[in-house]
């Protein structure tokens, strides 16, 4: 979305009337693009269904008038109805039956078309949500307010647009039927339709009022609803099953879940009760108007002003009009409610990422021969006043292997996020080969970096797919995938189907692995990327000593000629690297080789001695 388009949309969203129209138009656009054929089919069915009831009622009128006329003639002259009258009656019965069968057929077709369109819209909206989800900044997911917004968007997006269209289609269908029935009733008296409309207004106003109340409650309840979903996840996900049992957390979590759900249930029922009561009052007022009109029509029949057939036709028209009017006004109020809820979807879609590519990005310098430079970088996370990194200034030469060490929470992982442009520095700059990272295409830059995150992912897929995800530009049978598996010393030889073995316990036939084995697979995924810049955040934290030693040796071999930044708390494994940077409270406190830092006898030396004394003892 361009800046000018985003500004235009924001202005529309600020004006209530324009906002309502804009949302409906945009939602209709979603539905149309999800399946134009289904939209056309729905429209055609609406038009036909709108005309059929009038044709049916008129046929019944003709049949009743024919029968009453024949019966009256029989009473007067004592002769039976003629063959022509019998034939005409059978013909009218056949027409009425045919119209009923046709309407039933169209209704069945409408249900099928509606379900097909609903599925198409749901899949299309999931696509839009997924596309936006991977575009927004990482900070969006680390902010609770944004997470609430995302939760509401995910909840509403799959079905609200389709329901809005259903409401519009229902309004259109009822308008067509109301127009035909209205023409019929106006032929009795011009005031019938205005009376029905006036009788329906109180109910509509009450529905609109309580739709706003319900929406306000839903927004306030989002955080508690998310917490209940989270508690449910804790109780049902395999990742938490062990601690749940070992610490006896089940009863406590279940009690907390029940309290939350009870609160939400009671509040929601209170809102619904008030809404239902108001709707009943509105319906009661409307019923008075309907039966008043019916009394007038019955009075006309008794006075002989209209025939019995006309009485039945007008009664059917009144009933149809009342049903159509009620359905249409309910659809309008539902459309209003859906318009409120779909605002959450548009709020989410309106979020623009801050980490963007420039309109004319510069060419990526050759990473293998270009230094990576941090220049007076300061950083704090959005919506957080704490400074995480302060005046960080250093350079990693091309092909240099550098370790980053320090206490927990000193900013090491944050520095990795900045290198990957998951965030941009608050002040200062990061450059490669003299080009600032924001001047590069963000996808091209990320594609040139091989990263192993501390909180690596465990994909419930085959081993081959797990590694291939590191470089989806390759074919899955590319030899480089198998080479990456070998370089990471993975457990492929222990799996019964080798590379095709399903990993994890989510699906049938899956093989659960140890955390260390999963970490090796994440490392293989990074190797498969073939990047000239490697960034590894605690790559051996879950491995035993032997596996760590093997992997560090392999890593030195794989990383030859590649610029490498390695974060580790195990200082014995990094002392052979070209340089070690000691980070303390977000600042670079020391920098040098292992020997230089030990001679300095500062923070690094203190940590190293703490670790090494355990081995000496």
XYZ file of C-alpha atoms in Angstrom:
617
model
C 0.000 0.000 0.000
C 1.408 3.388 -0.973
C 1.718 6.249 1.540
C -0.906 8.333 -0.289
C -3.336 5.420 -0.395
C -2.774 4.711 3.298
C -3.430 8.397 4.152
C -6.639 8.365 2.081
C -7.845 5.217 3.803
C -7.089 6.683 7.246
C -9.160 9.797 6.427
C -12.044 7.587 5.312
C -11.822 5.578 8.519
C -12.027 8.776 10.599
C -15.370 9.851 9.061
C -18.167 7.563 10.404
C -20.430 7.664 7.334
C -17.605 7.400 4.827
C -15.952 4.752 6.963
C -19.071 2.573 6.859
C -19.371 2.867 3.087
C -15.631 2.391 2.531
C -15.546 -0.766 4.643
C -18.518 -2.263 2.836
C -17.011 -1.418 -0.554
C -13.639 -2.846 0.443
C -15.241 -5.968 1.901
C -17.253 -6.477 -1.282
C -13.963 -6.217 -3.145
C -12.521 -9.028 -0.993
C -15.518 -11.238 -1.707
C -15.526 -10.490 -5.438
C -11.817 -11.226 -5.818
C -12.162 -14.462 -3.864
C -14.535 -15.852 -6.511
C -16.305 -13.644 -9.109
C -18.326 -16.592 -10.412
C -19.837 -17.333 -7.017
C -20.771 -13.649 -6.581
C -22.574 -13.600 -9.943
C -24.389 -16.837 -9.144
C -25.543 -15.423 -5.788
C -26.885 -12.290 -7.460
C -28.856 -14.242 -10.067
C -30.383 -16.506 -7.423
C -31.441 -13.465 -5.392
C -33.310 -11.910 -8.314
C -35.164 -15.121 -9.143
C -36.014 -15.865 -5.512
C -37.365 -12.320 -5.155
C -39.964 -12.723 -7.921
C -41.154 -16.280 -7.247
C -43.228 -15.539 -4.080
C -45.377 -12.989 -5.933
C -46.000 -15.437 -8.766
C -46.968 -18.115 -6.256
C -49.381 -15.851 -4.337
C -51.047 -14.668 -7.547
C -51.505 -18.282 -8.671
C -53.129 -19.158 -5.316
C -55.423 -16.123 -5.652
C -56.565 -17.261 -9.097
C -57.194 -20.773 -7.820
C -59.199 -19.617 -4.752
C -61.272 -17.208 -6.848
C -61.936 -19.982 -9.363
C -63.077 -22.385 -6.627
C -65.222 -19.846 -4.739
C -66.783 -18.717 -8.005
C -67.594 -22.285 -8.993
C -68.998 -23.091 -5.531
C -71.172 -19.986 -5.612
C -72.518 -20.877 -9.026
C -73.295 -24.436 -7.867
C -75.278 -23.113 -4.885
C -77.326 -20.915 -7.208
C -78.174 -23.273 -10.091
C -77.501 -26.630 -8.455
C -75.036 -27.837 -11.125
C -71.461 -29.025 -10.693
C -68.434 -27.079 -11.882
C -67.662 -27.378 -15.593
C -64.862 -29.482 -17.067
C -63.101 -26.286 -18.091
C -63.090 -25.094 -14.460
C -61.695 -28.439 -13.282
C -59.005 -28.309 -15.958
C -58.113 -24.722 -15.045
C -57.927 -25.637 -11.344
C -55.597 -28.587 -12.044
C -53.452 -26.335 -14.226
C -53.166 -23.711 -11.465
C -52.322 -26.411 -8.896
C -49.600 -27.691 -11.225
C -48.238 -24.162 -11.681
C -48.202 -23.571 -7.902
C -46.517 -26.931 -7.355
C -43.976 -26.195 -10.081
C -43.180 -22.818 -8.545
C -42.716 -24.475 -5.134
C -40.395 -27.122 -6.588
C -38.440 -24.418 -8.433
C -38.088 -22.355 -5.261
C -36.910 -25.426 -3.331
C -34.399 -26.179 -6.084
C -33.133 -22.598 -6.062
C -32.826 -22.642 -2.270
C -30.784 -25.860 -2.422
C -28.599 -24.330 -5.138
C -28.286 -21.178 -3.053
C -27.052 -23.138 -0.051
C -24.443 -24.856 -2.206
C -23.334 -21.587 -3.811
C -23.287 -19.920 -0.377
C -21.097 -22.640 1.113
C -18.717 -22.564 -1.867
C -18.467 -18.783 -1.643
C -17.951 -18.922 2.138
C -15.042 -21.343 1.715
C -13.515 -19.206 -1.044
C -13.811 -16.037 1.061
C -12.354 -17.758 4.145
C -9.324 -19.014 2.209
C -8.858 -15.616 0.548
C -8.995 -13.787 3.881
C -6.515 -16.227 5.420
C -4.227 -15.403 2.500
C -4.521 -11.672 3.206
C -3.891 -12.207 6.921
C -0.870 -14.416 6.263
C 0.587 -11.960 3.774
C 0.220 -9.085 6.215
C 1.501 -11.155 9.138
C 4.858 -11.745 7.468
C 5.125 -8.082 6.419
C 4.698 -6.397 9.793
C 7.721 -5.786 11.973
C 8.810 -8.250 14.635
C 8.001 -5.553 17.202
C 4.325 -5.955 16.345
C 4.388 -9.452 17.869
C 6.255 -8.279 20.942
C 3.633 -5.675 21.913
C 0.569 -6.897 23.889
C -1.755 -4.204 22.467
C -0.845 -5.218 18.932
C -1.277 -8.876 19.871
C -4.832 -8.090 21.000
C -5.460 -6.431 17.656
C -4.022 -9.408 15.779
C -6.159 -11.792 17.851
C -9.346 -9.908 16.927
C -8.335 -9.750 13.266
C -7.615 -13.486 13.160
C -10.920 -14.216 14.888
C -13.086 -11.991 12.681
C -11.399 -12.085 9.265
C -12.349 -15.620 8.162
C -16.109 -15.127 8.452
C -17.084 -11.465 8.945
C -16.570 -10.401 5.279
C -18.695 -13.282 4.034
C -21.334 -12.541 6.646
C -21.363 -8.891 5.577
C -21.922 -9.973 1.991
C -24.635 -12.403 3.115
C -26.312 -9.517 4.917
C -26.077 -7.332 1.812
C -27.417 -10.157 -0.353
C -30.208 -10.733 2.151
C -31.050 -7.027 2.099
C -31.046 -7.088 -1.713
C -33.179 -10.229 -1.824
C -35.656 -8.809 0.659
C -35.767 -5.476 -1.165
C -36.753 -7.256 -4.390
C -39.412 -9.308 -2.570
C -40.565 -6.267 -0.598
C -40.908 -4.268 -3.814
C -43.114 -6.938 -5.368
C -45.132 -7.535 -2.190
C -45.274 -3.781 -1.555
C -46.794 -3.205 -4.995
C -49.401 -5.838 -4.151
C -50.257 -4.313 -0.753
C -50.340 -0.758 -2.089
C -53.039 -1.949 -4.507
C -55.142 -2.532 -1.376
C -54.211 0.780 0.303
C -51.266 3.162 0.021
C -50.735 3.340 3.823
C -49.979 -0.368 4.404
C -46.267 -0.218 3.572
C -45.552 2.967 5.589
C -47.333 1.404 8.598
C -45.160 -1.727 8.377
C -41.991 0.380 8.084
C -42.941 2.602 11.034
C -43.754 -0.431 13.170
C -40.294 -1.884 12.491
C -38.214 1.196 13.306
C -38.069 0.787 17.145
C -36.726 -2.762 16.827
C -34.023 -1.682 14.388
C -32.861 1.183 16.585
C -32.623 -1.149 19.579
C -30.619 -3.690 17.564
C -28.155 -1.034 16.402
C -27.727 0.278 19.933
C -26.963 -3.120 21.414
C -24.658 -4.055 18.526
C -22.453 -1.146 19.634
C -22.610 -2.329 23.258
C -21.647 -5.859 22.241
C -18.714 -4.639 20.155
C -17.444 -2.459 23.015
C -17.593 -5.411 25.384
C -15.724 -7.659 22.927
C -12.869 -5.155 22.666
C -12.582 -4.850 26.442
C -12.657 -8.631 26.834
C -9.940 -9.378 24.247
C -7.014 -9.548 26.683
C -8.873 -11.912 29.034
C -10.042 -14.020 26.119
C -6.456 -14.336 24.865
C -5.339 -15.322 28.365
C -7.988 -18.048 28.471
C -6.786 -19.333 25.081
C -3.216 -19.276 26.377
C -4.190 -21.228 29.493
C -5.981 -23.756 27.315
C -2.794 -24.111 25.251
C -0.755 -24.744 28.413
C -3.139 -27.512 29.389
C -3.195 -29.209 25.989
C 0.180 -28.658 24.257
C 2.857 -31.331 24.405
C 5.597 -28.758 25.099
C 4.124 -28.099 28.550
C 2.970 -31.632 29.374
C 6.033 -32.634 31.422
C 6.189 -29.611 33.742
C 2.409 -29.664 34.037
C 2.643 -33.094 35.600
C 5.890 -32.691 37.507
C 4.824 -29.469 39.211
C 1.180 -30.502 39.573
C -0.013 -27.422 37.681
C -3.167 -28.957 36.194
C -5.667 -28.058 38.950
C -4.331 -24.509 39.311
C -4.424 -23.828 35.564
C -7.850 -25.409 35.196
C -9.168 -23.259 38.050
C -7.753 -20.122 36.459
C -9.220 -21.071 33.076
C -12.650 -21.729 34.614
C -12.624 -18.373 36.428
C -11.774 -16.511 33.213
C -14.349 -18.369 31.134
C -17.015 -17.876 33.826
C -16.361 -14.123 33.927
C -16.526 -13.872 30.154
C -19.632 -16.044 29.976
C -21.524 -14.078 32.627
C -20.669 -10.726 31.038
C -21.554 -11.926 27.542
C -24.864 -13.385 28.688
C -25.705 -10.105 30.440
C -25.117 -8.157 27.218
C -27.101 -10.734 25.233
C -29.974 -10.717 27.754
C -30.357 -6.942 27.540
C -30.186 -7.148 23.764
C -32.811 -9.929 23.567
C -35.169 -8.028 25.880
C -34.913 -4.891 23.773
C -35.457 -6.869 20.577
C -38.579 -8.500 22.061
C -40.041 -5.081 22.897
C -39.357 -3.932 19.353
C -40.924 -7.074 17.880
C -44.035 -6.670 20.064
C -44.561 -3.106 18.844
C -44.189 -4.255 15.249
C -46.689 -7.104 15.699
C -49.358 -4.574 16.786
C -48.940 -2.770 13.469
C -49.077 -5.972 11.406
C -52.253 -7.269 13.015
C -53.851 -3.843 12.714
C -53.384 -4.034 8.937
C -54.649 -7.627 8.939
C -57.816 -6.502 10.786
C -58.417 -3.856 8.116
C -58.043 -6.417 5.302
C -60.427 -8.824 7.097
C -62.934 -5.990 7.526
C -62.803 -5.299 3.769
C -63.480 -8.968 3.010
C -66.486 -9.063 5.367
C -67.830 -5.874 3.787
C -67.562 -7.481 0.333
C -64.993 -4.998 -0.947
C -62.552 -7.769 -1.890
C -62.953 -11.419 -2.845
C -61.882 -14.369 -0.706
C -59.039 -14.992 -3.156
C -57.904 -11.398 -2.724
C -58.137 -11.788 1.064
C -55.845 -14.821 0.930
C -53.498 -13.052 -1.500
C -53.313 -9.896 0.628
C -52.839 -11.955 3.778
C -50.006 -13.876 2.105
C -48.533 -10.611 0.825
C -48.763 -9.061 4.291
C -47.100 -12.088 5.854
C -44.356 -12.163 3.217
C -43.823 -8.398 3.501
C -43.569 -8.612 7.268
C -41.104 -11.509 7.066
C -39.067 -9.731 4.377
C -39.071 -6.453 6.241
C -38.036 -8.124 9.489
C -35.332 -10.125 7.750
C -34.074 -7.070 5.901
C -33.889 -4.918 9.022
C -32.178 -7.715 10.963
C -29.676 -7.931 8.111
C -29.114 -4.179 8.273
C -28.433 -4.317 12.015
C -26.186 -7.369 11.494
C -24.385 -5.466 8.754
C -23.840 -2.613 11.195
C -22.493 -5.025 13.812
C -20.208 -6.741 11.291
C -19.008 -3.330 10.160
C -17.920 -2.623 13.742
C -16.089 -5.928 14.088
C -14.451 -5.797 10.674
C -12.789 -2.574 11.852
C -10.342 -4.794 13.736
C -9.350 -6.436 10.464
C -8.833 -3.070 8.761
C -6.879 -1.804 11.775
C -4.519 -4.735 11.373
C -4.243 -4.328 7.597
C -3.495 -0.620 8.091
C -0.373 -1.358 10.162
C 2.675 -0.359 8.154
C 6.128 -1.852 8.838
C 8.942 0.469 9.854
C 11.680 -1.790 8.491
C 11.309 -1.174 4.769
C 13.317 -1.383 1.582
C 14.142 1.932 -0.119
C 12.447 2.811 -3.390
C 15.808 2.478 -5.162
C 17.977 0.107 -3.117
C 21.718 0.044 -3.583
C 23.519 -3.043 -4.827
C 24.572 -5.472 -2.119
C 28.365 -5.344 -1.625
C 30.193 -8.690 -1.829
C 29.708 -9.985 1.731
C 32.761 -12.225 1.629
C 35.085 -9.252 1.190
C 33.142 -6.525 2.999
C 33.432 -5.575 6.687
C 30.346 -5.305 8.903
C 30.395 -2.005 10.833
C 28.443 -0.886 13.907
C 28.794 2.874 14.329
C 27.686 4.377 17.661
C 24.537 2.238 17.750
C 21.928 2.886 20.419
C 18.757 0.886 20.634
C 15.624 0.531 22.716
C 12.589 -1.562 21.878
C 9.387 0.181 20.775
C 7.108 1.108 23.697
C 9.976 0.559 26.134
C 12.075 3.357 27.582
C 14.997 1.140 28.633
C 18.177 1.477 26.563
C 19.237 -2.046 25.536
C 22.338 -1.124 23.505
C 24.351 2.038 24.137
C 27.052 3.498 21.894
C 27.988 0.098 20.410
C 30.856 0.720 18.011
C 32.909 -2.057 16.408
C 33.786 -3.647 13.080
C 33.977 -7.281 11.965
C 36.442 -7.657 9.123
C 35.694 -9.743 6.046
C 36.257 -13.390 6.868
C 36.908 -12.640 10.545
C 35.521 -14.934 13.254
C 34.305 -12.938 16.248
C 32.699 -14.072 19.491
C 30.226 -11.983 21.466
C 29.968 -12.804 25.167
C 28.441 -11.310 28.290
C 25.900 -11.815 31.035
C 22.262 -12.656 30.325
C 20.277 -9.607 29.256
C 23.308 -7.571 28.183
C 21.991 -7.131 24.608
C 23.675 -9.953 22.650
C 20.506 -11.339 21.024
C 19.255 -7.809 20.367
C 22.451 -7.147 18.431
C 21.684 -10.212 16.277
C 18.200 -8.847 15.557
C 19.746 -5.569 14.409
C 22.164 -7.359 12.073
C 19.217 -9.212 10.521
C 17.238 -5.947 10.233
C 14.400 -7.293 12.308
C 14.773 -3.875 13.927
C 16.663 -0.738 12.973
C 18.881 1.116 15.474
C 17.259 3.916 17.434
C 20.344 6.015 16.643
C 23.608 5.216 14.939
C 24.090 2.991 11.912
C 25.044 -0.502 10.739
C 26.747 -0.877 7.372
C 28.308 -3.547 5.205
C 31.041 -2.578 2.769
C 30.304 1.090 3.505
C 26.604 0.797 2.628
C 24.085 1.353 5.442
C 21.698 -1.592 5.814
C 18.545 0.564 5.325
C 19.907 1.466 1.873
C 19.724 -2.198 0.807
C 16.718 -4.256 -0.198
C 15.714 -5.894 3.091
C 14.913 -9.268 1.485
C 18.208 -9.333 -0.396
C 20.127 -8.496 2.783
C 18.371 -11.115 4.898
C 18.919 -13.637 2.130
C 22.671 -13.073 2.383
C 22.841 -13.810 6.133
C 22.848 -17.288 7.667
C 21.353 -17.112 11.168
C 20.831 -19.584 13.977
C 18.574 -18.019 16.587
C 18.721 -18.987 20.234
C 14.977 -19.763 20.136
C 15.220 -21.824 16.945
C 12.110 -23.323 15.363
C 11.104 -26.970 15.385
C 9.138 -27.579 12.190
C 6.824 -30.594 12.340
C 7.953 -31.722 8.881
C 10.403 -34.225 7.418
C 14.123 -33.854 8.101
C 14.686 -32.910 4.457
C 12.011 -30.217 4.597
C 13.353 -28.885 7.906
C 16.759 -28.255 6.340
C 15.441 -27.140 2.929
C 13.497 -24.317 4.619
C 16.852 -22.603 5.096
C 17.111 -22.102 1.330
C 13.832 -22.649 -0.497
C 15.452 -21.448 -3.736
C 17.000 -24.930 -3.970
C 15.231 -28.090 -5.040
C 14.595 -30.394 -2.106
C 16.843 -33.080 -3.600
C 19.728 -30.642 -4.131
C 22.999 -32.206 -2.864
C 23.631 -29.093 -0.758
C 20.715 -30.075 1.503
C 22.300 -33.440 2.273
C 25.687 -31.747 2.719
C 24.238 -29.337 5.255
C 22.790 -32.290 7.188
C 26.225 -33.933 7.236
C 28.020 -30.724 8.245
C 25.725 -30.284 11.252
C 26.285 -33.851 12.490
C 22.531 -34.442 12.649
C 20.848 -37.655 13.713
C 19.900 -38.727 10.177
C 21.464 -42.171 10.571
C 19.256 -42.824 13.634
C 15.986 -42.122 11.804
C 14.239 -45.063 10.109
C 13.323 -43.188 6.918
C 16.486 -41.082 6.846
C 15.944 -37.685 5.260
C 12.261 -38.453 4.670
C 11.543 -39.122 8.357
C 8.763 -37.006 9.853
C 9.997 -35.071 12.883
C 8.082 -34.098 16.008
C 4.994 -35.577 17.616
C 2.335 -33.372 16.012
C 1.481 -35.809 13.194
C 1.255 -39.565 12.789
C 4.578 -41.316 12.210
C 6.624 -38.440 13.635
C 9.824 -38.951 15.627
C 10.417 -36.736 18.653
C 14.008 -35.547 19.065
C 16.055 -34.210 21.930
C 16.590 -30.455 22.165
C 20.216 -30.930 21.124
C 19.174 -32.872 18.016
C 16.669 -30.189 17.090
C 19.446 -27.609 17.498
C 21.683 -29.529 15.074
C 18.859 -29.530 12.519
C 18.461 -25.760 12.959
C 22.217 -25.440 12.382
C 21.922 -27.546 9.208
C 19.158 -25.205 8.074
C 21.558 -22.287 8.468
C 24.337 -24.137 6.583
C 21.924 -24.833 3.701
C 21.592 -21.097 3.174
C 25.167 -20.944 1.862
C 25.590 -17.402 3.231
C 28.906 -15.548 3.468
C 27.903 -13.961 6.793
C 27.090 -16.388 9.614
C 25.457 -15.305 12.878
C 25.058 -17.980 15.542
C 23.288 -17.293 18.829
C 24.186 -20.041 21.337
C 24.603 -22.747 18.640
C 25.611 -25.480 21.125
C 23.599 -24.560 24.215
C 21.582 -27.801 24.143
C 24.434 -30.159 23.176
C 26.580 -32.429 25.295
C 30.336 -31.784 25.566
C 31.320 -34.321 22.910
C 28.726 -33.122 20.417
C 29.763 -29.528 21.094
C 33.444 -30.270 20.442
C 32.631 -32.072 17.189
C 30.345 -29.294 16.049
C 32.763 -26.473 16.903
C 35.423 -28.254 14.857
C 33.015 -28.659 11.949
C 31.911 -25.071 12.292
C 35.502 -23.834 11.947
C 35.772 -25.847 8.755
C 32.454 -24.652 7.297
C 33.073 -21.037 8.328
C 36.454 -20.732 6.604
C 36.432 -17.618 4.469
C 33.077 -16.518 5.879
C 32.507 -13.628 8.237
C 31.214 -15.152 11.477
C 29.701 -13.782 14.661
C 29.218 -16.382 17.392
C 27.422 -15.787 20.689
C 28.135 -18.258 23.447
C 28.217 -18.636 27.220
C 30.660 -21.558 26.924
C 33.873 -19.606 26.788
C 36.184 -22.587 26.266
C 34.655 -23.171 22.846
C 35.328 -19.637 21.540
C 38.840 -18.835 22.809
C 40.405 -19.817 19.455
C 38.384 -17.245 17.502
C 40.052 -14.205 15.980
C 38.486 -11.780 18.450
C 36.196 -11.703 21.460
C 33.875 -8.811 22.333
C 32.681 -8.620 25.925
C 29.332 -6.834 26.263
C 28.280 -5.466 29.646
C 24.926 -3.739 30.271
C 24.489 -2.927 26.610
C 27.976 -1.449 26.111
C 31.188 -2.887 24.722
C 33.395 -3.199 27.787
C 36.311 -5.188 26.327
C 37.525 -6.378 22.938
C 40.528 -8.463 21.918
C 41.857 -11.996 21.598
C 41.424 -14.510 24.387
C 45.020 -13.964 25.514
C 44.638 -10.186 25.494
C 41.442 -10.272 27.511
C 42.900 -12.698 30.033
C 45.889 -10.377 30.430
C 43.478 -7.476 30.924
C 41.973 -9.404 33.840
C 38.586 -7.735 33.468
C 35.028 -8.990 33.120
C 35.813 -11.614 30.466
C 38.690 -13.043 32.456
C 36.466 -13.217 35.525
C 33.812 -15.229 33.646
C 36.405 -17.512 32.089
C 38.031 -18.253 35.445
C 34.638 -18.978 36.993
C 33.939 -21.580 34.342
C 37.402 -23.102 34.230
C 37.707 -23.544 37.999
C 34.898 -26.073 37.928
C 36.887 -28.216 35.525
C 40.096 -27.871 37.598
C 38.290 -28.881 40.779
